[in-house]
Coordinates of C-alpha atoms and ligand atoms in Angstrom, one line a residue:
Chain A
X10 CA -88.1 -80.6 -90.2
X11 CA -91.1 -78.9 -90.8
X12 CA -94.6 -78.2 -89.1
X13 CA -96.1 -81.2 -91.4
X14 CA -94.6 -83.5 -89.5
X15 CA -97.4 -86.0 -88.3
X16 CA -97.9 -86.2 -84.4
X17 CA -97.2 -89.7 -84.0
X18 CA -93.9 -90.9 -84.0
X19 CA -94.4 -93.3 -87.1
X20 CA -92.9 -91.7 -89.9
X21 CA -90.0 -94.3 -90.1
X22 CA -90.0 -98.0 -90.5
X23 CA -87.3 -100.3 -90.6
X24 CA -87.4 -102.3 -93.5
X25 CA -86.0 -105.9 -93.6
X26 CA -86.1 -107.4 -97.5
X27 CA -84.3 -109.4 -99.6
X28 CA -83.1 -106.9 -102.9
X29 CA -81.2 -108.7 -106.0
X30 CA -80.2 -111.8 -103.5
X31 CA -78.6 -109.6 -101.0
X32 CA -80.4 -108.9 -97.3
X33 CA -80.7 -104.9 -96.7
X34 CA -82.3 -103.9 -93.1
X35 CA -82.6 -100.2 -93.2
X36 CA -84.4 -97.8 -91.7
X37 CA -86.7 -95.4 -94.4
X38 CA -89.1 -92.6 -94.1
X39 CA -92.5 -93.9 -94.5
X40 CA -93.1 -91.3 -97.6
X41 CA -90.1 -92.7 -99.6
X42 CA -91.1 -94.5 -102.5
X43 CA -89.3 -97.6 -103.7
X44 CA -88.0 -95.7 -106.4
X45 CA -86.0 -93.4 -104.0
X46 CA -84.7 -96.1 -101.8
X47 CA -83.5 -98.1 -104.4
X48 CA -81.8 -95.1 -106.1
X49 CA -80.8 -92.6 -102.9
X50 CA -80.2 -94.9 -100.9
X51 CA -78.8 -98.7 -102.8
X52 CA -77.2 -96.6 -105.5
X53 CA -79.2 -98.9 -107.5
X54 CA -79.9 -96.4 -110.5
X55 CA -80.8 -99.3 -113.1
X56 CA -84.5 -98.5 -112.5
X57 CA -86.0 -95.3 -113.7
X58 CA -88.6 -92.4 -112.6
X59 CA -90.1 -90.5 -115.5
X60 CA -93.7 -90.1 -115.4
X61 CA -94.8 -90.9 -111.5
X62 CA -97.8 -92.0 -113.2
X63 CA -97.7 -95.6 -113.4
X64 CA -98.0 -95.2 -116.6
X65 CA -95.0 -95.4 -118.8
X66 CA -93.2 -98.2 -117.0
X67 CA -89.7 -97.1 -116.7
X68 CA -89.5 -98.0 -113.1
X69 CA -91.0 -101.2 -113.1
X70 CA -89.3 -103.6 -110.6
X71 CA -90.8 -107.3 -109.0
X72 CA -91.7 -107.5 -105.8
X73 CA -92.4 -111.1 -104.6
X74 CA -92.6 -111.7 -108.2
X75 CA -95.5 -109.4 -109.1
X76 CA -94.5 -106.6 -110.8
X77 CA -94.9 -102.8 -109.4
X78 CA -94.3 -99.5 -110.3
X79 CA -91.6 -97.9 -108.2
X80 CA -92.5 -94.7 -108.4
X81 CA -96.1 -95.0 -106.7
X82 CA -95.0 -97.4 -104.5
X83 CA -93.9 -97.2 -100.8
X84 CA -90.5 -98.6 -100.1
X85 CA -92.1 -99.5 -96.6
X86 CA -94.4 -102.0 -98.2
X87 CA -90.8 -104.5 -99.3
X88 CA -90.5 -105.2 -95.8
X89 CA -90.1 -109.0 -95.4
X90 CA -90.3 -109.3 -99.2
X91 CA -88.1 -109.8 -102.4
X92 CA -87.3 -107.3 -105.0
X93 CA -85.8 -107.9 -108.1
X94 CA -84.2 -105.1 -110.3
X95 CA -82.8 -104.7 -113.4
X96 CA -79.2 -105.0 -111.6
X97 CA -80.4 -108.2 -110.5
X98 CA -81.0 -110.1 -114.0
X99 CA -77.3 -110.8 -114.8
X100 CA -75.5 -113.8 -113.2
X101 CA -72.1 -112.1 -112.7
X102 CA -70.4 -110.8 -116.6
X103 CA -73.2 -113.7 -117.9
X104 CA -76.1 -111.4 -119.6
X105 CA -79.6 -113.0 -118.9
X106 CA -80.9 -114.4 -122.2
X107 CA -83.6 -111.0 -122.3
X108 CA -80.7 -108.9 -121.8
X109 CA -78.8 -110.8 -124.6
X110 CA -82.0 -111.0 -126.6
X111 CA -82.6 -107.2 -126.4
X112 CA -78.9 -106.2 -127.8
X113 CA -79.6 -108.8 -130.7
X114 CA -82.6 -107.3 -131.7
X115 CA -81.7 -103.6 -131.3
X116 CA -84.6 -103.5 -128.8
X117 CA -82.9 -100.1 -127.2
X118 CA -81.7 -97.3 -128.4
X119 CA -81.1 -94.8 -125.8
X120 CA -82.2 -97.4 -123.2
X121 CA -83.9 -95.0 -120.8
X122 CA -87.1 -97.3 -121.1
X123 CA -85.1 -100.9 -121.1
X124 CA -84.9 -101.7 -117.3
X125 CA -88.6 -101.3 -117.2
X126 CA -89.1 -103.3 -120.3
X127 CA -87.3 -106.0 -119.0
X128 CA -88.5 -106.4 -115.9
X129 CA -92.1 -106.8 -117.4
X130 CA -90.7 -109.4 -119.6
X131 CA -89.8 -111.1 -116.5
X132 CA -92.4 -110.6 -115.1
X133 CA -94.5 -112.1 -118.1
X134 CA -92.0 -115.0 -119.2
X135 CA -91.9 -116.5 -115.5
X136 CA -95.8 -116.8 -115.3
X137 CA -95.9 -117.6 -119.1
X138 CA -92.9 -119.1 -120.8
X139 CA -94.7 -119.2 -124.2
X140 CA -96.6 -116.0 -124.8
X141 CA -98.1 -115.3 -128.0
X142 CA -97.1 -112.7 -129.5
X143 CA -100.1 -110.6 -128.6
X144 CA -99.5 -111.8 -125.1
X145 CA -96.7 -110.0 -124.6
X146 CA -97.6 -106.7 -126.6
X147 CA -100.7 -107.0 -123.9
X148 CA -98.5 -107.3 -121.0
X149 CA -96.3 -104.5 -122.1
X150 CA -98.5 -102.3 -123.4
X151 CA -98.0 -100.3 -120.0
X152 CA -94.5 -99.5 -121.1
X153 CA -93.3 -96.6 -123.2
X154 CA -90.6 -96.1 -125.6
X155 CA -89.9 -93.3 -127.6
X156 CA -87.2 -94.7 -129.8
X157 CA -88.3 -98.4 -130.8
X158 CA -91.4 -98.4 -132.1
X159 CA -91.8 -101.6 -130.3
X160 CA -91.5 -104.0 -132.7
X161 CA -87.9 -105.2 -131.6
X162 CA -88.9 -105.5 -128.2
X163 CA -91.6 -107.5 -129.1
X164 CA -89.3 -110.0 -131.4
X165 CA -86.7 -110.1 -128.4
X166 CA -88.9 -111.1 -126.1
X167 CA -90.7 -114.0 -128.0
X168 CA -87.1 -115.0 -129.2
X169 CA -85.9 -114.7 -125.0
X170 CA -88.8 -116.9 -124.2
X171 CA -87.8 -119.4 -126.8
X172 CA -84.6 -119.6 -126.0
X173 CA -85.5 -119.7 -122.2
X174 CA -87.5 -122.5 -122.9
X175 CA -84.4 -124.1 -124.3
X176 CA -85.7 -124.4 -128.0
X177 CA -82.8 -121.8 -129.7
Chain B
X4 CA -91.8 -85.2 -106.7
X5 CA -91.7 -86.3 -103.1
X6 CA -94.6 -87.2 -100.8
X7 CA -95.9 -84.9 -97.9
X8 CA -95.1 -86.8 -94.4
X9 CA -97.6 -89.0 -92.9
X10 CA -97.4 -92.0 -90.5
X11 CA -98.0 -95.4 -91.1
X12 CA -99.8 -97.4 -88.9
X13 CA -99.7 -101.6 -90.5
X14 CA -102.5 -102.9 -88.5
X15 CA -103.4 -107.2 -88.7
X16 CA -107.0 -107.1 -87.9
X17 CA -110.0 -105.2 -89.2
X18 CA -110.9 -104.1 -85.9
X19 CA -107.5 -102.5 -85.1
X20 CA -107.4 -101.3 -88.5
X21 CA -110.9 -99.4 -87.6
X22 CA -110.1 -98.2 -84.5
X23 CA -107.0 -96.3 -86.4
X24 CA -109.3 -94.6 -88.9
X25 CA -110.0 -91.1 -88.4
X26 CA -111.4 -88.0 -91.2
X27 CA -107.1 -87.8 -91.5
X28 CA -106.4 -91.2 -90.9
X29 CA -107.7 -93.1 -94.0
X30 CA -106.9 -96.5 -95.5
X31 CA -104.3 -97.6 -97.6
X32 CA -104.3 -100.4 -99.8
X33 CA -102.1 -100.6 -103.3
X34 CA -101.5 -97.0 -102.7
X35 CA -101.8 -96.6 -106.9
X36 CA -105.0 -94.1 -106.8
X37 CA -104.1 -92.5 -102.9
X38 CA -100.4 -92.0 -103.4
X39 CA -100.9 -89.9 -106.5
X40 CA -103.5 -87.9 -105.2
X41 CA -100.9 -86.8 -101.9
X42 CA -98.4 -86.3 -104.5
X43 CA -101.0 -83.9 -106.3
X44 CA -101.7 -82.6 -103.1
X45 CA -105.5 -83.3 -103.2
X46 CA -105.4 -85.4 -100.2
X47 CA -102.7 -84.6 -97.3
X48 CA -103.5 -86.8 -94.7
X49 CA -101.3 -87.5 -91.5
X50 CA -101.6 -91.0 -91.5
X51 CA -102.5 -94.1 -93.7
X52 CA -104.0 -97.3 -92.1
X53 CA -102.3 -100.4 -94.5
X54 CA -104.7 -103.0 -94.9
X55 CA -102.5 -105.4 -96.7
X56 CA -101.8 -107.4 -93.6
X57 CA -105.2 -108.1 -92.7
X58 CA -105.6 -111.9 -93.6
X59 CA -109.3 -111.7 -94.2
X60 CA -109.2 -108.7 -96.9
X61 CA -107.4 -111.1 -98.9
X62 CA -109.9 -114.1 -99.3
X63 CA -111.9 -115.0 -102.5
X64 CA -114.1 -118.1 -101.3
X65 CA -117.6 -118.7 -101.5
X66 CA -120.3 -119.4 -98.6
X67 CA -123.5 -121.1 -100.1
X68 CA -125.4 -118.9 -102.4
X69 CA -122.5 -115.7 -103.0
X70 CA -119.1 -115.5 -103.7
X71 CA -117.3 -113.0 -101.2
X72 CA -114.1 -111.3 -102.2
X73 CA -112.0 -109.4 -99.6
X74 CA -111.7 -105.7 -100.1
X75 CA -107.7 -105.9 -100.6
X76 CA -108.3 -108.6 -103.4
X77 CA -106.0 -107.3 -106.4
X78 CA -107.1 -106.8 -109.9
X79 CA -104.7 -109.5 -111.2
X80 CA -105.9 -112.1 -108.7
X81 CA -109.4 -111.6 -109.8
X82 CA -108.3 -111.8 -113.3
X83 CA -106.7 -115.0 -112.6
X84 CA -108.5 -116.6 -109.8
X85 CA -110.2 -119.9 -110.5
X86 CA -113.5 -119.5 -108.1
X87 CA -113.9 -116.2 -109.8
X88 CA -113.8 -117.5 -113.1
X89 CA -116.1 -120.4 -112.5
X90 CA -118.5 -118.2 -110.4
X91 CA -118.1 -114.6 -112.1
X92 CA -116.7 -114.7 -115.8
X93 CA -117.6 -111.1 -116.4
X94 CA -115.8 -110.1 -113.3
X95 CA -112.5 -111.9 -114.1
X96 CA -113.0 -110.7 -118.0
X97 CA -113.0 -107.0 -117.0
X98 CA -110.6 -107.2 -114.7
X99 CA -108.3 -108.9 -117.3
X100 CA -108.4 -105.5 -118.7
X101 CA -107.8 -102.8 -116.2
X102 CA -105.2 -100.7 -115.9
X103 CA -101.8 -102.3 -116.9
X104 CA -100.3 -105.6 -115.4
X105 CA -98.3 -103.3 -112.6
X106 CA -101.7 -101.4 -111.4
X107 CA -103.5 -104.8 -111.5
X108 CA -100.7 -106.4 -109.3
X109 CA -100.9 -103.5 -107.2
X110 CA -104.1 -102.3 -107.1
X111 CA -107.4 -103.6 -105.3
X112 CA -110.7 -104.2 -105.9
X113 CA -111.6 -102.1 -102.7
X114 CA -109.7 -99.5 -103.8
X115 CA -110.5 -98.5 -107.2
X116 CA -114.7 -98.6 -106.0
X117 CA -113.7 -96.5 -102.9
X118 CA -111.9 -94.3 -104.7
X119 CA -114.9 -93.2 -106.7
X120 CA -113.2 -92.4 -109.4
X121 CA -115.7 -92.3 -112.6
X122 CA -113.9 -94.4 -114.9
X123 CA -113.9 -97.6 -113.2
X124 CA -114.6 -100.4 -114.5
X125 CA -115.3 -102.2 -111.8
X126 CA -118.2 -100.4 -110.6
X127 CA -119.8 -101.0 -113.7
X128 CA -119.9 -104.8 -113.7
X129 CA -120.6 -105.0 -110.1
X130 CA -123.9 -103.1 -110.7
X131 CA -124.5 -105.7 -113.1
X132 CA -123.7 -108.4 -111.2
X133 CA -125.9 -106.6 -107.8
X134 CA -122.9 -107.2 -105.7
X135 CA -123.5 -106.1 -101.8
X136 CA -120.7 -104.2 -100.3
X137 CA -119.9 -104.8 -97.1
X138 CA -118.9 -101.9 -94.5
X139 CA -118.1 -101.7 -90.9
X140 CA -117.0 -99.2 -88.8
X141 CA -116.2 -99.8 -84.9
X142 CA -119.9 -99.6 -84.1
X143 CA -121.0 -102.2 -86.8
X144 CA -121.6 -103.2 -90.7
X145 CA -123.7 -102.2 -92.9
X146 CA -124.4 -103.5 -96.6
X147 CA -124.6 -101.4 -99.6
X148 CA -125.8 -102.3 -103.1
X149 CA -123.2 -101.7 -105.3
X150 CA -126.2 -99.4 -106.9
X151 CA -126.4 -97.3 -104.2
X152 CA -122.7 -96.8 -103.6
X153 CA -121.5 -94.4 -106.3
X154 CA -122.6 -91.1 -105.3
X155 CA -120.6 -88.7 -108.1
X156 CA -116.9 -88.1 -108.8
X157 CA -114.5 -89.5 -105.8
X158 CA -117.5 -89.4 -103.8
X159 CA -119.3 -93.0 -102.4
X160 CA -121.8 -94.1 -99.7
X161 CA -118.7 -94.7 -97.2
X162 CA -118.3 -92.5 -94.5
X163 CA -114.9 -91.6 -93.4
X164 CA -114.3 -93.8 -90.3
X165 CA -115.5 -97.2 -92.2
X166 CA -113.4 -99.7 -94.1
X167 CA -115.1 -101.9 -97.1
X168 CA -114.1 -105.1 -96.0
X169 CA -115.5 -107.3 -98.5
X170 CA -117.7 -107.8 -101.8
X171 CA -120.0 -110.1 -102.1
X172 CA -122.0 -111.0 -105.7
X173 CA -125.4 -113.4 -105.2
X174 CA -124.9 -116.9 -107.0
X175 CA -126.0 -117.9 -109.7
X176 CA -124.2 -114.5 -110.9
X177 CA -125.6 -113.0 -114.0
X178 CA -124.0 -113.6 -117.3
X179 CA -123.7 -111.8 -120.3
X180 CA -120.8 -109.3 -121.8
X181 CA -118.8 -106.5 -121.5
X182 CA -117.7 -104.0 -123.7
X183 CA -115.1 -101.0 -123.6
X184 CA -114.1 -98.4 -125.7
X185 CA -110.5 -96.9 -124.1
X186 CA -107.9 -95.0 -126.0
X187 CA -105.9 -94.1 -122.8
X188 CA -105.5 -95.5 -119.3
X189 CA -108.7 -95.4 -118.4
X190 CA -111.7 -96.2 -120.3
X191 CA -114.0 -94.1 -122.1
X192 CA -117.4 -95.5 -121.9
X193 CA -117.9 -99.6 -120.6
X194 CA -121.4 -101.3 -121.6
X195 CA -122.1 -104.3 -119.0
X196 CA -125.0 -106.3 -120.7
X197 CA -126.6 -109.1 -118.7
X198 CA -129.4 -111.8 -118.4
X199 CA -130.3 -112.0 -114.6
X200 CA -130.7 -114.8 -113.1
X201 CA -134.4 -114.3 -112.9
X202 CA -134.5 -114.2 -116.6
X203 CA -135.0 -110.6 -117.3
X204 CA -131.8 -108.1 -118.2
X205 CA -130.0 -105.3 -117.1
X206 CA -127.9 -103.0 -118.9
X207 CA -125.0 -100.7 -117.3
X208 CA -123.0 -97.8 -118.8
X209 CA -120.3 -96.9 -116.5
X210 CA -117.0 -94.5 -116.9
X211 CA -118.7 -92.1 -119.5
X212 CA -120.4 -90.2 -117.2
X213 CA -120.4 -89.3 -113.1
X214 CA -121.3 -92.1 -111.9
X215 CA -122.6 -95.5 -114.0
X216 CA -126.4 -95.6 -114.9
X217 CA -128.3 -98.7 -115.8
X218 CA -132.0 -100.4 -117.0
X219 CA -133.7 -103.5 -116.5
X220 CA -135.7 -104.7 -119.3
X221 CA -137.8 -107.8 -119.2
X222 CA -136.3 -108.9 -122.7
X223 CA -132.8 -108.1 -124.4
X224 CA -134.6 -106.8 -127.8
X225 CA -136.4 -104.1 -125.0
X226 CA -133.2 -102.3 -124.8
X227 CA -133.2 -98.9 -125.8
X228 CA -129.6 -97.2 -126.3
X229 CA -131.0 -93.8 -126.6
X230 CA -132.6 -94.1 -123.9
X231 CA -130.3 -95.2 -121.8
X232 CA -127.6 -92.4 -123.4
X233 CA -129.9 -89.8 -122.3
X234 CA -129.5 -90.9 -118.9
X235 CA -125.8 -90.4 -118.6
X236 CA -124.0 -87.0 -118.0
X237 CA -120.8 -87.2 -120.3
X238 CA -118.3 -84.3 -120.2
X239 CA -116.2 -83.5 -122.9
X240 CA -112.4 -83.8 -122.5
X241 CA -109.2 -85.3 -124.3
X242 CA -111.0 -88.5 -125.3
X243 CA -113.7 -86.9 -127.2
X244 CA -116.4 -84.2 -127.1
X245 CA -119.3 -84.8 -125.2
X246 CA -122.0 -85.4 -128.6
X247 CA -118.9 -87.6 -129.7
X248 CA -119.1 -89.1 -126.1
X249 CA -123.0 -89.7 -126.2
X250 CA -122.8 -91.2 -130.0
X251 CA -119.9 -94.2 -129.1
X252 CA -121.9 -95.1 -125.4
X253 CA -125.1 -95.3 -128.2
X254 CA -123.2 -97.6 -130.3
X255 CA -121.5 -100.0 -127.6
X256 CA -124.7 -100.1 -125.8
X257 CA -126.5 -101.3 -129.1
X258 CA -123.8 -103.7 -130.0
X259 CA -123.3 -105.1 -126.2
X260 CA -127.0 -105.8 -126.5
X261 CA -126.4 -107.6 -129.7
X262 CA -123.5 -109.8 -128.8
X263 CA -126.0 -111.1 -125.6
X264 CA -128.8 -111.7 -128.0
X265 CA -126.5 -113.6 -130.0
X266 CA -124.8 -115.4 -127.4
X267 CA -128.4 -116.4 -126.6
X268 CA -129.4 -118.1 -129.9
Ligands
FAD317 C1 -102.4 -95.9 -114.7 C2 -103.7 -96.4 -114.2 C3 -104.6 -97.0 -115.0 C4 -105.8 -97.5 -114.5 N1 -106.7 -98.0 -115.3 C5 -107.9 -98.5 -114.8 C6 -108.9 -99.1 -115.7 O1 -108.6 -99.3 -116.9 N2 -110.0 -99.5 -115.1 C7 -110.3 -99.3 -113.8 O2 -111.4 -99.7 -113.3 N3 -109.4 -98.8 -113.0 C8 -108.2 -98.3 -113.5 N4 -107.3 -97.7 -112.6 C9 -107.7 -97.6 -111.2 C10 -107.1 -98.8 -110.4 O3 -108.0 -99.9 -110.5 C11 -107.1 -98.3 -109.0 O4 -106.1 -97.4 -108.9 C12 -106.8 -99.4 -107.9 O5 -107.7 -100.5 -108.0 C13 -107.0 -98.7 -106.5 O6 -106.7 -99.7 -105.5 P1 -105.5 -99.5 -104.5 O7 -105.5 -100.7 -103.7 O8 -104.3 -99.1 -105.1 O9 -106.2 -98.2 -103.7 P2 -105.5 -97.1 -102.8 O10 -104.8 -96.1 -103.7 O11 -104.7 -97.7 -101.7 O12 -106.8 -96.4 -102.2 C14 -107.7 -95.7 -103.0 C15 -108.7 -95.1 -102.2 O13 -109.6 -96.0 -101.5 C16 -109.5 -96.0 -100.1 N5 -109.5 -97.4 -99.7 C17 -108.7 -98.4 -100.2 N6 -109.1 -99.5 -99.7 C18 -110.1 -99.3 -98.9 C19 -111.0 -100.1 -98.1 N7 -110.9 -101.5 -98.0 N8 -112.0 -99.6 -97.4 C20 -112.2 -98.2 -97.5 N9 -111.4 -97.4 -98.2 C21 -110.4 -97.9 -98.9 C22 -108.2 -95.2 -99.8 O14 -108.3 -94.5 -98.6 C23 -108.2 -94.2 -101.0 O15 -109.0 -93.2 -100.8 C24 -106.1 -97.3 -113.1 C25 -105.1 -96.7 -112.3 C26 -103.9 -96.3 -112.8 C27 -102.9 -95.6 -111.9
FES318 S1 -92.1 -93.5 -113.6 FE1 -93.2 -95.1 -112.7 S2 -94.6 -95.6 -114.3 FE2 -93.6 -93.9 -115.1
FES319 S1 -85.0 -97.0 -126.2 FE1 -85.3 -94.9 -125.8 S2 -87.2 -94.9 -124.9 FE2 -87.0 -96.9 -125.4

């Protein structure tokens, strides 16, 4: 280790939280962002790291609900908390209806941007189940894709809510 | 890109969280303006002082004639929160708007005015709304006008060793609108125009220039966008030259002054 190291001996915490219904307790260097702990150190490479601006969205994950972006965001801060990732939408082979909604519409192409698309979608269809449609380009409109032009994601997610609602 | 090292110290009170905070030691909140200024390297401190599990930063109530919202408050709360939207519409309206929904859910309130960073637009609507900021180091608080707070770029009335611990906006809070103009993250000029509660109006023009500027005019057909432009200091950059700058704050200012007068009618 190098000279940076701070004095105090606080640069680990152990971190107790609950990720995709499974309890992980592990200890993690305070500088580690979620990102790398859910990647390095879960093998859970669903969610992405692009920008490390919080602004194109391809690492977006919930915490408690609320969603974050992983790359700017400590992994110390999920102690006691629940995180939901991409890896986590699926019930066993059974695709959630966004997932299934997503390949119907063609909302992907080479699907670097999807995990983070779909998260926000959660994250917007469990506070709103009937968005509008310019609702959900709102809430998404810190998300990038490069392939889509948006317009199927936007169609698979009004047609997800819809059917999450249980009117398709 | 990795962050330097640092340690974390997760304090539950204000005064513990004080009595960690040192010119190296500085508060940590959402982490969505700090963390990507250690990652730039701008700011390498040793240790970050979370605030997030101090109860009290976390309160939005109201006690008799203001509405007090903790400092750790987060931009999506505030956009959402039913005593802010009965007590301060322009507040919840703006903050509707910042960022994206993950730096809303992450950020804070005390965070992005702390920060300092130009293109808030929180600090603009607070000046409107002549919020008091409330500061308090281990010897005692102070409150600030939220007039007197923005000093320039990244750099505010707080000194190093004091936490904002919570914002509070005098009721009946001043009404009016808000206007942006943003083509990226961040906006390029915001026009807060209000009628005061005493009847007469004021008129803010924040993230255009260093820090926000503003007027009070006894009556809304008083304003003068020219004026008011020529107080601003706008530079040029990727969102537009700076006469380009000047003529858009002339034109949101003029139209933010006619949406109140026609609000009014
Ligand atoms: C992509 C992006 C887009 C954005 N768009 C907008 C926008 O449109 N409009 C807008 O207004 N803002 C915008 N912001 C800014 C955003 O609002 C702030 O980043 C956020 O509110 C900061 O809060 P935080 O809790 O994350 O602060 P942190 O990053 O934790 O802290 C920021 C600074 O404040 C200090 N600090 C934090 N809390 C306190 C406290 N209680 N007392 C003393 N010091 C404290 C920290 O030491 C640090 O220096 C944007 C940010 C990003 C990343
Ligand atoms: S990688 Fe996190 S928002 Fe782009
Ligand atoms: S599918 Fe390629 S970036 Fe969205």
């Amino acid at each position: 280790m190098t000279a940076a190291q701070p004095a105090t001996g606080h640069d680990h915490v152990v971190v107790a939280a609950d990720v995709n219904g499974v309890s992980v307790t592990e200890p993690v260097p305070t500088r580690w962002t979620l990102a790398q702990f859910l990647r390095d150190r879960l093998g859970l490479t669903g969610t992405k790291v692009s920008c490390e601006l919080q602004v194109c969205g391809a690492c977006s994950v919930l915490v408690d609900g609320a969603p974050v972006s992983a790359c700017t965001y400590l992994a110390a801060d999920i102690d006691g908390r629940r995180v939901q990732t991409v890896e986590g939408l699926a019930a066993r082979d059974q695709l959630h209806p966004l997932q299934r909604s997503f390949v119907e519409h063609f909302a992907l192409q080479c699907g670097f941007c999807t995990p983070g698309f779909l998260m926000m979608a959660k994250a917007l269809l469990d506070r709103n189940p009937d968005p509008t449609e310019d609702e959900v380009k709102e809430y998404l409109d810190g998300n990038i894709c490069r392939c889509t032009g948006y317009e199927p994601i936007v169609a698979a997610v009004l047609d997800a809510a819809k059917r999450m609602r249980g009117q398709a | 890109m990795v962050l330097p090292p640092f340690a974390l110290h997760r304090p539950t009170t204000t005064a513990q969280a004080l009595s960690l905070l040192a010119e190296d030691s500085v508060p940590y909140s959402g982490g969505t303006e700090l963390l990507l200024a250690m990652r730039m390297g701008l700011i390498r401190p040793t240790a970050l002082v979370d605030l997030k599990r101090i109860p009290e930063m976390q309160e939005i109530r109201t006690d008799r004639s203001r509405l007090l919202i903790g400092a750790g408050v987060s931009h999506d709360r505030l956009a959402t929160d039913p005593l802010v939207e009965q007590h301060a519409r322009l507040l919840a309206a703006a903050e509707r708007e910042v960022g994206n929904a993950r730096v809303r859910a992450q950020g804070s309130i005390g965070g992005n005015i702390c920060f300092g960073e130009p293109r808030s637009d929180v600090a603009t609507v607070l000046i409107a709304l002549e919020a008091e900021l409330g500061l308090a180091n281990s010897a005692g608080e102070r409150s600030v006008p939220a007039e007197e707070f923005f000093l320039g770029p990244y750099w505010t009335a707080r000194d190093a060793t004091e936490l904002l611990t919570a914002i509070s906006i005098p009721l009946p809070c001043a009404e009016g609108v808000y206007l942006k103009f943003q083509t990226v993250e961040r906006p390029t000029v915001a026009v807060a125009a209000v009628r005061r509660p005493g009847g007469d109006y004021r008129v803010v023009v924040g993230a255009v220039g260093e820090v926000p500027v503003w007027a009070d005019y006894p009556g809304v057909g008083e304003v003068d966008p020219v004026d008011l432009v020529g107080r601003t200091s706008p530079v040029s950059d990727l969102t537009g030259s700076e006469r380009y700058k000047r003529h858009v704050t002339e034109v949101y200012i003029r139209r933010a002054a006619e949406l109140l007068a026609e609000s009014e009618r």
